[in-house]
XYZ file of N, CA, C and O in Angstrom:
268
model
N -48.888 -173.189 -2.367
C -48.039 -172.011 -3.152
C -48.746 -171.551 -4.464
O -49.491 -171.721 -4.524
N -48.971 -169.849 -3.844
C -50.473 -169.143 -4.727
C -49.735 -169.273 -5.934
O -48.039 -169.023 -6.279
N -50.221 -169.642 -7.003
C -49.653 -168.932 -8.602
C -49.550 -167.326 -8.751
O -50.177 -166.606 -8.743
N -48.263 -167.143 -9.903
C -48.383 -165.879 -10.221
C -49.221 -164.831 -11.092
O -50.212 -165.264 -11.782
N -49.690 -163.764 -10.674
C -50.781 -163.605 -11.556
C -49.887 -162.556 -13.126
O -51.381 -163.210 -13.603
N -49.025 -163.027 -13.055
C -48.295 -162.923 -14.638
C -48.780 -164.006 -15.730
O -48.509 -163.955 -16.695
N -49.120 -164.874 -14.886
C -49.574 -166.528 -15.577
C -50.688 -165.985 -16.537
O -51.608 -166.061 -15.859
N -51.178 -166.625 -17.637
C -51.767 -166.258 -18.709
C -52.697 -167.849 -18.442
O -51.873 -168.973 -18.317
N -53.778 -168.522 -19.011
C -54.868 -168.813 -18.620
C -55.826 -168.566 -19.575
O -55.822 -168.092 -20.286
N -56.410 -170.407 -20.677
C -57.289 -170.042 -21.658
C -58.426 -171.009 -20.427
O -58.900 -171.248 -19.275
N -59.710 -169.768 -20.447
C -60.775 -169.483 -19.652
C -61.031 -170.867 -19.762
O -61.887 -170.545 -20.651
N -61.759 -172.063 -19.264
C -62.585 -172.758 -19.037
C -64.356 -172.585 -19.759
O -65.142 -173.367 -19.525
N -64.468 -171.167 -18.933
C -65.664 -170.989 -19.165
C -66.375 -170.278 -19.700
O -67.542 -170.831 -19.901
N -65.644 -169.267 -19.946
C -65.771 -168.470 -20.777
C -65.025 -168.775 -22.717
O -65.106 -167.101 -23.251
N -65.404 -170.042 -22.155
C -64.792 -169.523 -24.163
C -65.031 -170.363 -25.211
O -66.726 -170.713 -24.886
N -64.664 -169.812 -26.780
C -65.654 -170.284 -27.547
C -65.261 -171.380 -29.154
O -66.198 -172.147 -28.799
N -63.609 -171.066 -28.575
C -62.570 -171.952 -29.211
C -61.440 -172.920 -28.601
O -62.564 -173.338 -28.347
N -60.967 -171.938 -27.832
C -60.469 -172.682 -26.631
C -59.971 -172.115 -26.043
O -59.458 -172.575 -25.038
N -60.779 -171.055 -25.537
C -60.204 -169.708 -23.763
C -59.274 -168.718 -23.614
O -58.993 -168.161 -23.811
N -58.532 -168.744 -25.158
C -57.537 -167.748 -24.997
C -58.135 -167.044 -25.283
O -56.997 -165.895 -24.380
N -58.969 -166.300 -26.089
C -58.900 -164.602 -26.177
C -59.947 -164.496 -24.204
O -59.336 -163.114 -23.667
N -60.495 -165.086 -23.982
C -61.151 -165.043 -22.804
C -60.264 -164.931 -21.681
O -60.075 -163.962 -21.227
N -58.590 -165.372 -21.821
C -57.972 -165.459 -20.544
C -57.408 -164.286 -21.166
O -56.917 -163.874 -19.607
N -56.899 -163.752 -21.429
C -56.406 -163.047 -22.197
C -57.278 -161.665 -21.700
O -55.888 -160.763 -21.063
N -58.104 -161.890 -22.223
C -59.316 -160.514 -21.778
C -59.075 -159.875 -20.071
O -59.095 -159.082 -20.044
N -59.288 -161.513 -18.887
C -59.408 -160.790 -18.204
C -58.164 -161.113 -17.172
O -57.845 -159.863 -16.135
N -57.431 -161.427 -17.837
C -55.660 -160.799 -17.229
C -55.581 -159.270 -17.316
O -54.810 -158.398 -16.136
N -55.839 -158.789 -18.859
C -56.209 -157.402 -18.315
C -56.733 -156.861 -18.650
O -56.694 -155.647 -18.895
N -58.042 -157.423 -17.801
C -59.071 -156.301 -17.561
C -59.778 -156.183 -18.952
O -59.995 -154.761 -18.220
N -59.809 -156.655 -19.890
C -60.773 -155.937 -20.522
C -62.195 -156.990 -21.325
O -61.990 -157.580 -20.384
N -62.413 -156.024 -21.343
C -63.990 -157.404 -22.478
C -63.590 -158.059 -23.135
O -63.042 -157.449 -24.153
N -63.690 -159.407 -22.947
C -64.110 -160.690 -23.990
C -64.132 -160.035 -25.544
O -63.391 -160.341 -26.778
N -65.487 -159.462 -25.635
C -65.700 -158.765 -27.059
C -65.208 -158.396 -27.629
O -64.905 -158.898 -29.223
N -63.823 -157.515 -26.871
C -63.010 -156.760 -27.192
C -61.734 -157.653 -27.464
O -60.915 -157.252 -29.315
N -61.591 -158.764 -26.770
C -59.816 -159.067 -27.435
C -60.661 -159.749 -28.673
O -60.041 -160.433 -29.975
N -61.520 -160.681 -28.691
C -62.353 -161.272 -29.727
C -62.120 -160.475 -31.092
O -61.536 -161.388 -31.597
N -63.032 -159.693 -31.108
C -63.241 -158.880 -32.219
C -62.010 -158.329 -32.168
O -61.634 -157.691 -34.104
N -60.685 -158.112 -31.665
C -59.107 -157.655 -32.378
C -58.708 -159.194 -32.526
O -58.498 -158.946 -33.750
N -58.819 -160.049 -32.326
C -58.696 -161.724 -32.740
C -59.276 -161.505 -34.878
O -58.469 -162.265 -34.905
N -60.387 -161.099 -34.879
C -61.095 -161.585 -36.056
C -60.759 -160.898 -36.661
O -60.545 -160.757 -38.162
N -60.431 -159.194 -36.194
C -59.392 -158.733 -37.147
C -58.714 -158.515 -37.936
O -58.003 -158.260 -39.005
N -57.457 -158.707 -37.348
C -55.816 -159.401 -37.470
C -56.238 -160.616 -38.245
O -54.761 -160.532 -39.147
N -56.859 -161.238 -37.544
C -56.709 -162.953 -38.342
C -57.486 -162.568 -39.838
O -56.561 -163.521 -41.109
N -58.465 -161.670 -40.217
C -59.001 -161.046 -41.766
C -57.422 -160.346 -42.244
O -57.934 -160.719 -43.689
N -56.367 -159.831 -41.814
C -56.067 -159.198 -42.626
C -54.487 -159.909 -42.537
O -53.061 -160.184 -43.201
N -54.113 -160.641 -41.790
C -52.877 -161.615 -41.431
C -53.338 -162.996 -40.920
O -52.929 -163.314 -39.847
N -54.598 -163.471 -41.657
C -54.796 -165.706 -41.297
C -52.993 -166.346 -40.497
O -53.121 -167.048 -40.067
N -52.429 -166.121 -41.843
C -51.329 -167.285 -40.744
C -50.193 -166.702 -40.012
O -50.996 -167.693 -38.363
N -50.521 -165.819 -39.140
C -49.727 -164.854 -39.034
C -50.378 -164.995 -37.479
O -50.011 -165.410 -36.254
N -52.117 -165.040 -36.762
C -52.684 -165.427 -36.526
C -53.138 -166.256 -35.686
O -53.493 -166.506 -34.547
N -53.293 -166.743 -36.517
C -53.277 -168.453 -36.104
C -51.960 -169.472 -36.102
O -52.238 -170.031 -34.800
N -51.140 -168.885 -36.159
C -50.038 -169.435 -35.889
C -49.251 -169.164 -34.108
O -49.295 -169.526 -33.489
N -49.963 -167.649 -33.979
C -50.074 -166.514 -32.299
C -51.553 -167.845 -31.850
O -50.899 -168.069 -30.647
N -52.290 -167.667 -32.417
C -53.526 -168.370 -31.649
C -53.448 -170.388 -30.616
O -53.433 -170.147 -29.879
N -52.766 -170.694 -32.137
C -52.271 -171.725 -31.970
C -51.362 -171.966 -30.626
O -51.075 -172.859 -29.668
N -49.978 -170.754 -30.369
C -48.956 -171.647 -29.629
C -49.778 -170.947 -27.952
O -49.449 -171.248 -27.210
N -50.153 -169.602 -27.979
C -51.276 -169.774 -26.999
C -51.863 -170.907 -26.448
O -51.696 -171.371 -25.433
N -52.381 -171.649 -27.330
C -53.465 -172.501 -27.246
C -52.878 -173.637 -26.114
O -52.842 -174.109 -25.406
N -51.374 -174.222 -26.764
C -50.519 -175.393 -26.112
C -49.454 -174.153 -24.930
O -49.387 -175.106 -23.816
N -49.317 -173.237 -25.162
C -48.549 -173.005 -23.507
C -49.505 -172.348 -22.266
O -49.019 -172.414 -21.718
N -50.419 -172.035 -22.803
C -51.969 -171.444 -21.250
C -52.695 -172.518 -21.198
O -53.277 -173.431 -21.840
N -52.794 -173.120 -19.720
C -53.801 -173.900 -19.288
C -54.344 -173.488 -19.217
O -54.775 -172.392 -18.731
N -54.798 -174.590 -19.428
C -56.397 -173.693 -19.481
C -57.014 -173.888 -17.711
O -56.646 -175.128 -16.704
N -58.189 -172.987 -17.078
C -58.079 -172.601 -16.176
C -59.744 -172.233 -15.359
O -60.182 -171.983 -17.103
N -60.712 -172.435 -14.571
C -61.973 -172.429 -14.621
C -61.003 -170.769 -13.735
O -60.650 -170.653 -12.653
N -61.776 -169.631 -14.312
C -61.177 -168.124 -14.304
C -62.561 -167.434 -13.259
O -64.159 -167.574 -14.475
N -62.868 -167.543 -11.588
C -64.323 -166.768 -11.471
C -63.835 -164.625 -11.224
O -62.610 -164.599 -10.892
């Protein structure tokens, strides 16, 4: 059975920390560097909230090799 395309994954090949940004970028067809930059900017302005969101995404998203 094919998995739904609406599912988020952590990208195991293009990861810097855990692959959350790379998986999010590929899911939304965005450049990975742009998503990473946005996360860094948000983290600098609201570190506790961004760290919590990133941790939740890391725990909820399954790791997958995305081609």
